[in-house]
Amino acid sequence: MDKLRMNICVSANSKYMRYLYVMLLSLFENNKEEKFTVFVMQRDFTSSGKKMIQNLADRYGQKTEFLFVDKKRFDGLPVSEKFSLETYFRLMMAELLPQTIHKVLYLDVDIIVRGSIKEFYETEIDAYTAAACQDSYNPVLEDKKRKLFQRKDDMRYFNAGVMLWNMDALREAYRFEDFMDAARKLGFELQYADQEILNFMLYNRILYCAADQYNYIVWGEAKESDLREGQAVIMHYAGCNPWQDGQKNDLYRIWWDYAKRTPFYVELLEENLWRETGFASEKEELILRDIESREIYKFAFHLKGCGRILASVKAEKKNIIIYGTGTMGEVLYEILAADNAWNYVKGVVDQSKSGSFHGIEISKEMNGNTDDVMIVTPVYRSRELINHILDEAVCRIHVVSLKEWLSNIA
């Protein structure tokens, strides 16, 4: 079985199914000549979620198997917003995976595979329990863990997001209960969840591989131009996930380029912009249904913080008046502020609101000197609204909807 197919193991919950989809798309797309069996460890996938993953695999001629995990087995292990219960599921691989599996590559969901993994998969690991890459936080992590692990000179710390496992060695030496015992010995001081347990248990049974090639951890300041040719076959967004932090550089856009090819693209964009700008509250719905609003979100996400908004404002040589201060007005404010272009806003008009909008007093109607002004209407409610503004103008003025403005810049 192992000779015919590469075995891939992942773990995810239903919320992270979409990110798993992105990762698998990159794996399949860049390894079209290979055959994979993907084992998905999960506890709450819906039938529709399983079907979507299965359809993706079928499209590339790959296989998937869904393995149910009993969450009660992990009682007592700490979880957080960053580390869900599913991260511990890999501790049960020896128990859950078929006994016929001798080698398996475990991949986190926050990964993009940019090239062939065949060479890495064929790494000789008969003398080891697993192959992994040193964590790029080193030596900071090593210094922190020496005391916890009670080690001195032999301290090395690997990242558990990409691990090539010798399943025979794992089954022979470790049971799931052994990992749970290790968690107790560490006093459940698991800053990086199961990665701490694995480093504590396997520190002298790991073959270290090239991190810049097979577990290149992406940070906020990283750039694609920093990579050497052929570098970063496996890119790992462990520093900050693209769907959470909205980083604006070439390496994060690689993740979004694959996300763009999934059924979840608009949904992911909307969630990211809401999360990033702080619009969301418990009472607000994260997913906008209006088609025009969806388009605005797309443009805003791609333009925010890239400098093109400021360049356009300077090129227009006009001050800005914002007409409408609702949700889309907030979107407009965020992208202006991200490009340091907010000081070009000279007025805010909203016929139904009073007070101030980010420090600028809200007017009920157009007044004062509007010479050389561009009015941006966050909500393009109707052509009558535009005509109303134009009728009041007594000097040079340009009116544009937010959607039109952003689409022209993009």
mmCIF file of C-alpha atoms in Angstrom:
data_model
loop_
_atom_site.group_PDB
_atom_site.id
_atom_site.type_symbol
_atom_site.label_atom_id
_atom_site.label_comp_id
_atom_site.label_asym_id
_atom_site.label_seq_id
_atom_site.Cartn_x
_atom_site.Cartn_y
_atom_site.Cartn_z
ATOM 1 C CA MET A 1 0.000 0.000 0.000
ATOM 2 C CA ASP A 2 2.797 2.460 0.957
ATOM 3 C CA LYS A 3 4.704 1.725 -2.270
ATOM 4 C CA LEU A 4 1.766 2.704 -4.441
ATOM 5 C CA ARG A 5 0.570 5.790 -2.615
ATOM 6 C CA MET A 6 1.906 8.448 -0.321
ATOM 7 C CA ASN A 7 -0.009 8.554 2.930
ATOM 8 C CA ILE A 8 -0.996 11.987 4.221
ATOM 9 C CA CYS A 9 -2.534 12.531 7.647
ATOM 10 C CA VAL A 10 -4.330 15.690 8.774
ATOM 11 C CA SER A 11 -6.619 16.706 11.613
ATOM 12 C CA ALA A 12 -9.252 19.427 11.570
ATOM 13 C CA ASN A 13 -12.626 20.415 12.935
ATOM 14 C CA SER A 14 -15.591 21.497 10.832
ATOM 15 C CA LYS A 15 -14.620 25.171 11.096
ATOM 16 C CA TYR A 16 -11.132 24.432 9.751
ATOM 17 C CA MET A 17 -12.451 22.251 6.946
ATOM 18 C CA ARG A 18 -12.174 25.230 4.595
ATOM 19 C CA TYR A 19 -8.477 25.750 5.409
ATOM 20 C CA LEU A 20 -7.877 22.030 4.976
ATOM 21 C CA TYR A 21 -9.487 22.339 1.547
ATOM 22 C CA VAL A 22 -7.011 25.086 0.590
ATOM 23 C CA MET A 23 -4.048 23.035 1.785
ATOM 24 C CA LEU A 24 -5.135 19.882 -0.048
ATOM 25 C CA LEU A 25 -5.788 21.860 -3.221
ATOM 26 C CA SER A 26 -2.184 23.079 -3.178
ATOM 27 C CA LEU A 27 -0.892 19.568 -2.463
ATOM 28 C CA PHE A 28 -2.854 17.940 -5.275
ATOM 29 C CA GLU A 29 -2.268 20.725 -7.782
ATOM 30 C CA ASN A 30 1.525 20.661 -7.364
ATOM 31 C CA ASN A 31 1.841 16.861 -7.198
ATOM 32 C CA LYS A 32 -0.360 15.766 -10.087
ATOM 33 C CA GLU A 33 1.871 12.809 -10.953
ATOM 34 C CA GLU A 34 1.628 11.319 -7.459
ATOM 35 C CA LYS A 35 -1.044 9.217 -5.757
ATOM 36 C CA PHE A 36 -2.165 10.065 -2.244
ATOM 37 C CA THR A 37 -4.366 8.594 0.430
ATOM 38 C CA VAL A 38 -5.406 11.365 2.800
ATOM 39 C CA PHE A 39 -6.488 10.333 6.299
ATOM 40 C CA VAL A 40 -8.606 13.045 7.934
ATOM 41 C CA MET A 41 -8.844 12.789 11.719
ATOM 42 C CA GLN A 42 -11.966 14.628 12.847
ATOM 43 C CA ARG A 43 -14.801 14.603 15.354
ATOM 44 C CA ASP A 44 -17.453 16.928 13.918
ATOM 45 C CA PHE A 45 -17.288 17.075 10.126
ATOM 46 C CA THR A 46 -20.709 17.408 8.535
ATOM 47 C CA SER A 47 -21.728 15.164 5.683
ATOM 48 C CA SER A 48 -21.514 18.161 3.333
ATOM 49 C CA GLY A 49 -18.013 18.985 4.587
ATOM 50 C CA LYS A 50 -16.835 15.441 3.974
ATOM 51 C CA LYS A 51 -18.425 15.519 0.540
ATOM 52 C CA MET A 52 -16.566 18.685 -0.427
ATOM 53 C CA ILE A 53 -13.199 17.221 0.591
ATOM 54 C CA GLN A 54 -14.059 13.970 -1.177
ATOM 55 C CA ASN A 55 -15.045 15.798 -4.368
ATOM 56 C CA LEU A 56 -11.768 17.710 -4.340
ATOM 57 C CA ALA A 57 -9.792 14.473 -3.997
ATOM 58 C CA ASP A 58 -11.849 12.785 -6.722
ATOM 59 C CA ARG A 59 -11.112 15.640 -9.088
ATOM 60 C CA TYR A 60 -7.401 14.868 -8.813
ATOM 61 C CA GLY A 61 -7.769 11.081 -8.667
ATOM 62 C CA GLN A 62 -6.826 10.914 -4.976
ATOM 63 C CA LYS A 63 -8.316 8.998 -2.048
ATOM 64 C CA THR A 64 -9.603 10.170 1.306
ATOM 65 C CA GLU A 65 -10.571 8.381 4.498
ATOM 66 C CA PHE A 66 -12.284 10.044 7.449
ATOM 67 C CA LEU A 67 -11.291 8.792 10.901
ATOM 68 C CA PHE A 68 -13.565 9.632 13.814
ATOM 69 C CA VAL A 69 -11.842 10.686 17.039
ATOM 70 C CA ASP A 70 -13.462 10.502 20.487
ATOM 71 C CA LYS A 71 -12.790 13.854 22.147
ATOM 72 C CA LYS A 72 -13.219 12.349 25.621
ATOM 73 C CA ARG A 73 -9.815 10.695 25.228
ATOM 74 C CA PHE A 74 -8.231 14.154 25.483
ATOM 75 C CA ASP A 75 -9.883 15.360 28.682
ATOM 76 C CA GLY A 76 -7.586 17.628 30.679
ATOM 77 C CA LEU A 77 -5.432 18.860 27.800
ATOM 78 C CA PRO A 78 -5.421 22.653 27.442
ATOM 79 C CA VAL A 79 -6.955 24.298 24.360
ATOM 80 C CA SER A 80 -7.086 27.901 23.199
ATOM 81 C CA GLU A 81 -8.250 30.035 20.293
ATOM 82 C CA LYS A 82 -4.979 29.250 18.497
ATOM 83 C CA PHE A 83 -4.725 25.570 19.459
ATOM 84 C CA SER A 84 -7.936 23.583 19.212
ATOM 85 C CA LEU A 85 -8.493 20.073 20.534
ATOM 86 C CA GLU A 86 -7.793 18.679 17.071
ATOM 87 C CA THR A 87 -4.101 19.502 17.303
ATOM 88 C CA TYR A 88 -3.737 16.618 19.795
ATOM 89 C CA PHE A 89 -5.314 14.078 17.446
ATOM 90 C CA ARG A 90 -1.950 13.206 15.869
ATOM 91 C CA LEU A 91 -1.022 11.617 19.211
ATOM 92 C CA MET A 92 -3.475 8.846 18.280
ATOM 93 C CA MET A 93 -2.144 8.126 14.788
ATOM 94 C CA ALA A 94 -0.676 4.766 15.797
ATOM 95 C CA GLU A 95 -4.085 3.720 17.085
ATOM 96 C CA LEU A 96 -6.251 5.208 14.340
ATOM 97 C CA LEU A 97 -4.313 4.598 11.120
ATOM 98 C CA PRO A 98 -4.437 1.164 9.472
ATOM 99 C CA GLN A 99 -1.709 -1.252 10.577
ATOM 100 C CA THR A 100 -0.698 -1.618 6.928
ATOM 101 C CA ILE A 101 0.586 1.974 6.934
ATOM 102 C CA HIS A 102 4.352 2.101 7.483
ATOM 103 C CA LYS A 103 5.045 5.742 6.672
ATOM 104 C CA VAL A 104 2.824 8.812 6.793
ATOM 105 C CA LEU A 105 3.374 12.539 6.313
ATOM 106 C CA TYR A 106 1.471 14.658 8.802
ATOM 107 C CA LEU A 107 0.597 18.185 7.628
ATOM 108 C CA ASP A 108 -1.074 21.035 9.502
ATOM 109 C CA VAL A 109 -3.930 22.770 7.711
ATOM 110 C CA ASP A 110 -2.179 26.183 7.679
ATOM 111 C CA ILE A 111 0.176 25.028 4.939
ATOM 112 C CA ILE A 112 0.664 25.588 1.223
ATOM 113 C CA VAL A 113 2.542 22.903 -0.735
ATOM 114 C CA ARG A 114 4.314 24.655 -3.612
ATOM 115 C CA GLY A 115 6.134 21.748 -5.239
ATOM 116 C CA SER A 116 6.811 18.022 -5.284
ATOM 117 C CA ILE A 117 7.006 16.363 -1.880
ATOM 118 C CA LYS A 118 8.226 13.041 -3.292
ATOM 119 C CA GLU A 119 11.871 13.563 -2.314
ATOM 120 C CA PHE A 120 10.934 14.492 1.237
ATOM 121 C CA TYR A 121 8.486 11.579 1.535
ATOM 122 C CA GLU A 122 11.158 9.148 0.409
ATOM 123 C CA THR A 123 13.585 10.276 3.140
ATOM 124 C CA GLU A 124 15.092 7.234 4.857
ATOM 125 C CA ILE A 125 13.839 7.210 8.448
ATOM 126 C CA ASP A 126 14.197 3.549 9.461
ATOM 127 C CA ALA A 127 16.494 4.535 12.349
ATOM 128 C CA TYR A 128 14.161 7.276 13.610
ATOM 129 C CA THR A 129 10.608 7.690 14.827
ATOM 130 C CA ALA A 130 10.039 10.707 12.629
ATOM 131 C CA ALA A 131 11.646 13.365 10.477
ATOM 132 C CA ALA A 132 10.921 17.008 11.280
ATOM 133 C CA CYS A 133 12.394 20.494 10.969
ATOM 134 C CA GLN A 134 13.861 22.705 13.648
ATOM 135 C CA ASP A 135 11.432 25.419 14.705
ATOM 136 C CA SER A 136 12.391 28.850 13.416
ATOM 137 C CA TYR A 137 11.776 30.337 16.869
ATOM 138 C CA ASN A 138 15.077 28.780 17.943
ATOM 139 C CA PRO A 139 17.137 29.456 19.959
ATOM 140 C CA VAL A 140 14.488 31.404 21.904
ATOM 141 C CA LEU A 141 12.245 28.345 22.260
ATOM 142 C CA GLU A 142 15.134 26.112 23.230
ATOM 143 C CA ASP A 143 16.106 28.453 26.048
ATOM 144 C CA LYS A 144 12.532 28.497 27.325
ATOM 145 C CA LYS A 145 12.120 24.720 27.146
ATOM 146 C CA ARG A 146 15.407 23.628 28.754
ATOM 147 C CA LYS A 147 14.015 24.144 32.231
ATOM 148 C CA LEU A 148 10.613 22.643 31.457
ATOM 149 C CA PHE A 149 12.134 19.577 29.787
ATOM 150 C CA GLN A 150 15.044 19.412 32.282
ATOM 151 C CA ARG A 151 17.678 19.222 29.559
ATOM 152 C CA LYS A 152 20.983 20.907 28.908
ATOM 153 C CA ASP A 153 23.249 20.439 25.917
ATOM 154 C CA ASP A 154 21.046 18.025 23.964
ATOM 155 C CA MET A 155 18.171 20.494 23.627
ATOM 156 C CA ARG A 156 16.712 20.871 20.132
ATOM 157 C CA TYR A 157 13.150 21.886 19.401
ATOM 158 C CA PHE A 158 11.240 20.913 16.256
ATOM 159 C CA ASN A 159 8.035 22.204 14.731
ATOM 160 C CA ALA A 160 5.339 19.520 14.698
ATOM 161 C CA GLY A 161 3.302 20.960 11.821
ATOM 162 C CA VAL A 162 5.220 18.919 9.236
ATOM 163 C CA MET A 163 6.368 15.462 10.358
ATOM 164 C CA LEU A 164 7.240 12.362 8.360
ATOM 165 C CA TRP A 165 6.427 9.416 10.617
ATOM 166 C CA ASN A 166 7.913 5.940 10.805
ATOM 167 C CA MET A 167 4.693 4.269 11.889
ATOM 168 C CA ASP A 168 6.352 0.951 12.777
ATOM 169 C CA ALA A 169 8.721 2.708 15.187
ATOM 170 C CA LEU A 170 5.882 4.787 16.616
ATOM 171 C CA ARG A 171 3.703 1.762 17.311
ATOM 172 C CA GLU A 172 6.576 -0.147 18.853
ATOM 173 C CA ALA A 173 7.744 2.567 21.245
ATOM 174 C CA TYR A 174 4.706 4.652 22.155
ATOM 175 C CA ARG A 175 1.077 4.329 23.107
ATOM 176 C CA PHE A 176 -1.406 7.177 23.320
ATOM 177 C CA GLU A 177 -1.339 6.824 27.113
ATOM 178 C CA ASP A 178 2.403 7.522 27.067
ATOM 179 C CA PHE A 179 1.790 10.917 25.518
ATOM 180 C CA MET A 180 -0.899 11.682 28.086
ATOM 181 C CA ASP A 181 1.517 10.713 30.870
ATOM 182 C CA ALA A 182 4.074 13.111 29.379
ATOM 183 C CA ALA A 183 1.517 15.925 29.472
ATOM 184 C CA ARG A 184 1.002 15.267 33.170
ATOM 185 C CA LYS A 185 4.766 15.227 33.832
ATOM 186 C CA LEU A 186 4.992 18.620 32.179
ATOM 187 C CA GLY A 187 2.247 19.851 34.477
ATOM 188 C CA PHE A 188 0.137 20.601 31.403
ATOM 189 C CA GLU A 189 2.418 23.589 30.693
ATOM 190 C CA LEU A 190 1.781 23.150 26.999
ATOM 191 C CA GLN A 191 2.390 26.536 25.410
ATOM 192 C CA TYR A 192 2.346 24.946 21.962
ATOM 193 C CA ALA A 193 -0.045 22.108 22.747
ATOM 194 C CA ASP A 194 0.974 18.667 21.460
ATOM 195 C CA GLN A 195 4.197 20.063 20.002
ATOM 196 C CA GLU A 196 5.485 20.312 23.570
ATOM 197 C CA ILE A 197 4.601 16.676 24.261
ATOM 198 C CA LEU A 198 6.236 15.434 21.077
ATOM 199 C CA ASN A 199 9.429 17.401 21.708
ATOM 200 C CA PHE A 200 9.571 16.086 25.264
ATOM 201 C CA MET A 201 9.118 12.477 24.177
ATOM 202 C CA LEU A 202 10.921 12.255 20.816
ATOM 203 C CA TYR A 203 13.823 14.701 21.152
ATOM 204 C CA ASN A 204 16.497 12.048 20.486
ATOM 205 C CA ARG A 205 14.550 10.065 17.885
ATOM 206 C CA ILE A 206 14.082 12.777 15.264
ATOM 207 C CA LEU A 207 15.860 13.142 11.937
ATOM 208 C CA TYR A 208 16.202 16.882 11.330
ATOM 209 C CA CYS A 209 15.553 18.048 7.763
ATOM 210 C CA ALA A 210 15.954 21.388 5.985
ATOM 211 C CA ALA A 211 13.400 23.789 7.461
ATOM 212 C CA ASP A 212 13.792 26.358 4.684
ATOM 213 C CA GLN A 213 12.675 23.693 2.226
ATOM 214 C CA TYR A 214 10.155 21.486 4.001
ATOM 215 C CA ASN A 215 8.750 23.640 6.806
ATOM 216 C CA TYR A 216 9.332 27.258 5.878
ATOM 217 C CA ILE A 217 7.489 29.217 8.542
ATOM 218 C CA VAL A 218 6.072 32.459 7.136
ATOM 219 C CA TRP A 219 6.211 35.608 9.240
ATOM 220 C CA GLY A 220 4.638 38.999 8.684
ATOM 221 C CA GLU A 221 7.714 40.657 7.180
ATOM 222 C CA ALA A 222 8.691 37.780 4.864
ATOM 223 C CA LYS A 223 8.772 38.408 1.127
ATOM 224 C CA GLU A 224 8.722 36.079 -1.845
ATOM 225 C CA SER A 225 11.871 37.780 -3.134
ATOM 226 C CA ASP A 226 13.657 36.508 -0.012
ATOM 227 C CA LEU A 227 13.238 32.893 -1.167
ATOM 228 C CA ARG A 228 15.923 31.160 -3.173
ATOM 229 C CA GLU A 229 14.949 29.229 -6.291
ATOM 230 C CA GLY A 230 13.454 25.897 -5.289
ATOM 231 C CA GLN A 231 13.170 26.941 -1.653
ATOM 232 C CA ALA A 232 10.053 26.454 0.482
ATOM 233 C CA VAL A 233 8.391 23.400 -1.022
ATOM 234 C CA ILE A 234 6.192 23.451 2.066
ATOM 235 C CA MET A 235 5.192 26.881 3.391
ATOM 236 C CA HIS A 236 3.790 26.920 6.920
ATOM 237 C CA TYR A 237 1.783 29.930 8.102
ATOM 238 C CA ALA A 238 2.342 29.140 11.770
ATOM 239 C CA GLY A 239 3.481 32.640 12.730
ATOM 240 C CA CYS A 240 0.104 34.185 11.899
ATOM 241 C CA ASN A 241 -2.536 32.583 9.725
ATOM 242 C CA PRO A 242 -3.591 34.399 6.527
ATOM 243 C CA TRP A 243 -7.287 34.074 7.366
ATOM 244 C CA GLN A 244 -6.778 35.615 10.818
ATOM 245 C CA ASP A 245 -4.253 38.407 10.484
ATOM 246 C CA GLY A 246 -4.627 39.589 6.914
ATOM 247 C CA GLN A 247 -0.915 40.143 6.286
ATOM 248 C CA LYS A 248 -0.142 42.059 3.114
ATOM 249 C CA ASN A 249 2.899 40.635 1.395
ATOM 250 C CA ASP A 250 3.759 38.243 -1.412
ATOM 251 C CA LEU A 251 3.983 35.111 0.726
ATOM 252 C CA TYR A 252 0.556 35.609 2.288
ATOM 253 C CA ARG A 253 -0.948 36.311 -1.105
ATOM 254 C CA ILE A 254 0.263 32.865 -2.198
ATOM 255 C CA TRP A 255 -2.200 31.363 0.314
ATOM 256 C CA TRP A 256 -4.982 33.615 -0.956
ATOM 257 C CA ASP A 257 -4.217 32.681 -4.558
ATOM 258 C CA TYR A 258 -5.130 29.085 -3.689
ATOM 259 C CA ALA A 259 -8.078 30.171 -1.529
ATOM 260 C CA LYS A 260 -9.370 32.054 -4.582
ATOM 261 C CA ARG A 261 -9.818 28.701 -6.333
ATOM 262 C CA THR A 262 -12.046 27.257 -3.619
ATOM 263 C CA PRO A 263 -15.816 27.576 -3.059
ATOM 264 C CA PHE A 264 -15.088 29.554 0.138
ATOM 265 C CA TYR A 265 -13.191 32.512 -1.282
ATOM 266 C CA VAL A 266 -15.739 35.304 -0.771
ATOM 267 C CA GLU A 267 -16.736 33.883 2.595
ATOM 268 C CA LEU A 268 -13.099 33.891 3.748
ATOM 269 C CA LEU A 269 -12.547 37.440 2.488
ATOM 270 C CA GLU A 270 -15.583 38.737 4.327
ATOM 271 C CA GLU A 271 -14.643 37.038 7.586
ATOM 272 C CA ASN A 272 -11.089 38.321 7.335
ATOM 273 C CA LEU A 273 -12.089 41.930 6.786
ATOM 274 C CA TRP A 274 -14.625 41.841 9.606
ATOM 275 C CA ARG A 275 -12.094 40.302 11.970
ATOM 276 C CA GLU A 276 -9.276 42.602 10.945
ATOM 277 C CA THR A 277 -11.197 45.860 11.258
ATOM 278 C CA GLY A 278 -13.113 44.962 14.367
ATOM 279 C CA PHE A 279 -16.562 45.369 12.829
ATOM 280 C CA ALA A 280 -17.877 42.064 14.107
ATOM 281 C CA SER A 281 -19.841 41.744 17.321
ATOM 282 C CA GLU A 282 -21.995 38.979 18.717
ATOM 283 C CA LYS A 283 -25.085 40.669 17.306
ATOM 284 C CA GLU A 284 -23.709 41.307 13.825
ATOM 285 C CA GLU A 285 -23.829 38.790 11.016
ATOM 286 C CA LEU A 286 -20.368 38.197 9.571
ATOM 287 C CA ILE A 287 -21.416 37.156 6.096
ATOM 288 C CA LEU A 288 -22.961 39.835 3.928
ATOM 289 C CA ARG A 289 -25.464 38.585 1.383
ATOM 290 C CA ASP A 290 -25.698 41.655 -0.828
ATOM 291 C CA ILE A 291 -23.828 41.093 -4.107
ATOM 292 C CA GLU A 292 -22.551 44.669 -4.321
ATOM 293 C CA SER A 293 -21.302 44.513 -0.742
ATOM 294 C CA ARG A 294 -19.439 41.309 -1.559
ATOM 295 C CA GLU A 295 -17.666 43.093 -4.405
ATOM 296 C CA ILE A 296 -16.706 45.974 -2.114
ATOM 297 C CA TYR A 297 -15.254 43.528 0.393
ATOM 298 C CA LYS A 298 -13.159 41.868 -2.315
ATOM 299 C CA PHE A 299 -11.680 45.156 -3.483
ATOM 300 C CA ALA A 300 -11.157 46.439 0.054
ATOM 301 C CA PHE A 301 -9.317 43.308 1.159
ATOM 302 C CA HIS A 302 -6.889 43.380 -1.758
ATOM 303 C CA LEU A 303 -6.218 47.121 -1.500
ATOM 304 C CA LYS A 304 -5.988 47.616 2.237
ATOM 305 C CA GLY A 305 -2.512 48.567 3.363
ATOM 306 C CA CYS A 306 -0.879 48.174 -0.058
ATOM 307 C CA GLY A 307 -0.263 51.869 -0.735
ATOM 308 C CA ARG A 308 -2.438 52.070 -3.847
ATOM 309 C CA ILE A 309 -5.236 53.962 -2.075
ATOM 310 C CA LEU A 310 -2.847 56.753 -1.064
ATOM 311 C CA ALA A 311 -1.300 56.867 -4.537
ATOM 312 C CA SER A 312 -4.737 57.203 -6.117
ATOM 313 C CA VAL A 313 -5.832 59.957 -3.743
ATOM 314 C CA LYS A 314 -2.667 61.908 -4.458
ATOM 315 C CA ALA A 315 -3.126 61.428 -8.194
ATOM 316 C CA GLU A 316 -6.706 62.698 -8.052
ATOM 317 C CA LYS A 317 -5.493 65.919 -6.388
ATOM 318 C CA LYS A 318 -8.877 66.212 -4.687
ATOM 319 C CA ASN A 319 -9.984 66.151 -1.090
ATOM 320 C CA ILE A 320 -12.535 63.558 -0.061
ATOM 321 C CA ILE A 321 -15.987 63.884 1.395
ATOM 322 C CA ILE A 322 -17.594 60.683 2.673
ATOM 323 C CA TYR A 323 -21.329 60.526 2.005
ATOM 324 C CA GLY A 324 -22.792 57.872 4.338
ATOM 325 C CA THR A 325 -21.260 56.512 7.565
ATOM 326 C CA GLY A 326 -22.726 53.026 7.920
ATOM 327 C CA THR A 327 -20.926 49.700 7.651
ATOM 328 C CA MET A 328 -19.435 50.478 4.265
ATOM 329 C CA GLY A 329 -18.383 53.858 5.560
ATOM 330 C CA GLU A 330 -16.351 51.979 8.155
ATOM 331 C CA VAL A 331 -14.801 49.871 5.406
ATOM 332 C CA LEU A 332 -13.824 53.057 3.577
ATOM 333 C CA TYR A 333 -12.356 54.531 6.756
ATOM 334 C CA GLU A 334 -10.275 51.418 7.427
ATOM 335 C CA ILE A 335 -8.664 51.285 4.005
ATOM 336 C CA LEU A 336 -7.939 55.026 4.059
ATOM 337 C CA ALA A 337 -6.412 54.795 7.520
ATOM 338 C CA ALA A 338 -4.322 51.764 6.589
ATOM 339 C CA ASP A 339 -2.685 53.797 3.794
ATOM 340 C CA ASN A 340 -2.304 56.981 5.895
ATOM 341 C CA ALA A 341 -4.762 58.705 3.581
ATOM 342 C CA TRP A 342 -7.350 59.629 6.216
ATOM 343 C CA ASN A 343 -6.077 63.223 6.407
ATOM 344 C CA TYR A 344 -7.393 63.761 2.864
ATOM 345 C CA VAL A 345 -10.971 63.440 4.198
ATOM 346 C CA LYS A 346 -12.308 66.964 4.677
ATOM 347 C CA GLY A 347 -15.948 66.264 5.407
ATOM 348 C CA VAL A 348 -18.517 63.616 6.349
ATOM 349 C CA VAL A 349 -22.178 63.782 5.330
ATOM 350 C CA ASP A 350 -24.959 61.551 6.610
ATOM 351 C CA GLN A 351 -28.581 62.709 6.415
ATOM 352 C CA SER A 352 -29.739 60.302 9.146
ATOM 353 C CA LYS A 353 -26.911 60.571 11.688
ATOM 354 C CA SER A 354 -25.338 63.204 13.913
ATOM 355 C CA GLY A 355 -22.247 63.474 16.056
ATOM 356 C CA SER A 356 -18.840 62.658 14.632
ATOM 357 C CA PHE A 357 -17.289 60.001 12.427
ATOM 358 C CA HIS A 358 -13.718 59.195 13.491
ATOM 359 C CA GLY A 359 -13.146 62.742 14.720
ATOM 360 C CA ILE A 360 -14.898 64.571 11.879
ATOM 361 C CA GLU A 361 -18.263 66.201 12.597
ATOM 362 C CA ILE A 362 -21.121 64.701 10.599
ATOM 363 C CA SER A 363 -23.063 67.164 8.441
ATOM 364 C CA LYS A 364 -26.639 66.671 7.320
ATOM 365 C CA GLU A 365 -26.072 68.100 3.852
ATOM 366 C CA MET A 366 -23.401 69.376 1.526
ATOM 367 C CA ASN A 367 -22.184 72.835 2.519
ATOM 368 C CA GLY A 368 -19.137 75.031 2.495
ATOM 369 C CA ASN A 369 -16.414 75.117 -0.119
ATOM 370 C CA THR A 370 -16.535 71.921 -2.157
ATOM 371 C CA ASP A 371 -14.001 73.031 -4.751
ATOM 372 C CA ASP A 372 -11.778 70.177 -5.980
ATOM 373 C CA VAL A 373 -13.630 67.556 -3.972
ATOM 374 C CA MET A 374 -14.308 63.909 -4.657
ATOM 375 C CA ILE A 375 -17.409 62.619 -2.895
ATOM 376 C CA VAL A 376 -17.273 58.873 -2.192
ATOM 377 C CA THR A 377 -20.651 57.287 -1.438
ATOM 378 C CA PRO A 378 -20.040 54.085 0.587
ATOM 379 C CA VAL A 379 -23.547 52.900 -0.242
ATOM 380 C CA TYR A 380 -24.478 53.565 -3.852
ATOM 381 C CA ARG A 381 -28.154 53.712 -2.997
ATOM 382 C CA SER A 382 -29.484 55.158 -6.226
ATOM 383 C CA ARG A 383 -28.731 57.423 -9.164
ATOM 384 C CA GLU A 384 -31.137 59.932 -7.585
ATOM 385 C CA LEU A 385 -28.760 60.294 -4.654
ATOM 386 C CA ILE A 386 -25.905 61.147 -6.971
ATOM 387 C CA ASN A 387 -28.068 63.643 -8.862
ATOM 388 C CA HIS A 388 -29.087 65.242 -5.572
ATOM 389 C CA ILE A 389 -25.464 65.880 -4.670
ATOM 390 C CA LEU A 390 -24.598 67.171 -8.124
ATOM 391 C CA ASP A 391 -27.561 69.558 -8.106
ATOM 392 C CA GLU A 392 -26.296 71.145 -4.883
ATOM 393 C CA ALA A 393 -22.765 71.577 -6.153
ATOM 394 C CA VAL A 394 -21.749 75.056 -7.229
ATOM 395 C CA CYS A 395 -18.189 74.244 -8.236
ATOM 396 C CA ARG A 396 -15.959 71.471 -9.521
ATOM 397 C CA ILE A 397 -16.973 68.199 -7.902
ATOM 398 C CA HIS A 398 -16.687 64.496 -8.685
ATOM 399 C CA VAL A 399 -19.051 61.904 -7.235
ATOM 400 C CA VAL A 400 -18.239 58.207 -7.238
ATOM 401 C CA SER A 401 -19.589 55.140 -5.481
ATOM 402 C CA LEU A 402 -17.271 53.205 -3.198
ATOM 403 C CA LYS A 403 -17.523 50.171 -5.456
ATOM 404 C CA GLU A 404 -16.637 52.163 -8.563
ATOM 405 C CA TRP A 405 -13.768 53.938 -6.829
ATOM 406 C CA LEU A 406 -12.196 50.760 -5.463
ATOM 407 C CA SER A 407 -12.669 48.849 -8.715
ATOM 408 C CA ASN A 408 -10.895 51.611 -10.650
ATOM 409 C CA ILE A 409 -7.951 51.540 -8.224
ATOM 410 C CA ALA A 410 -7.766 47.740 -8.172
#
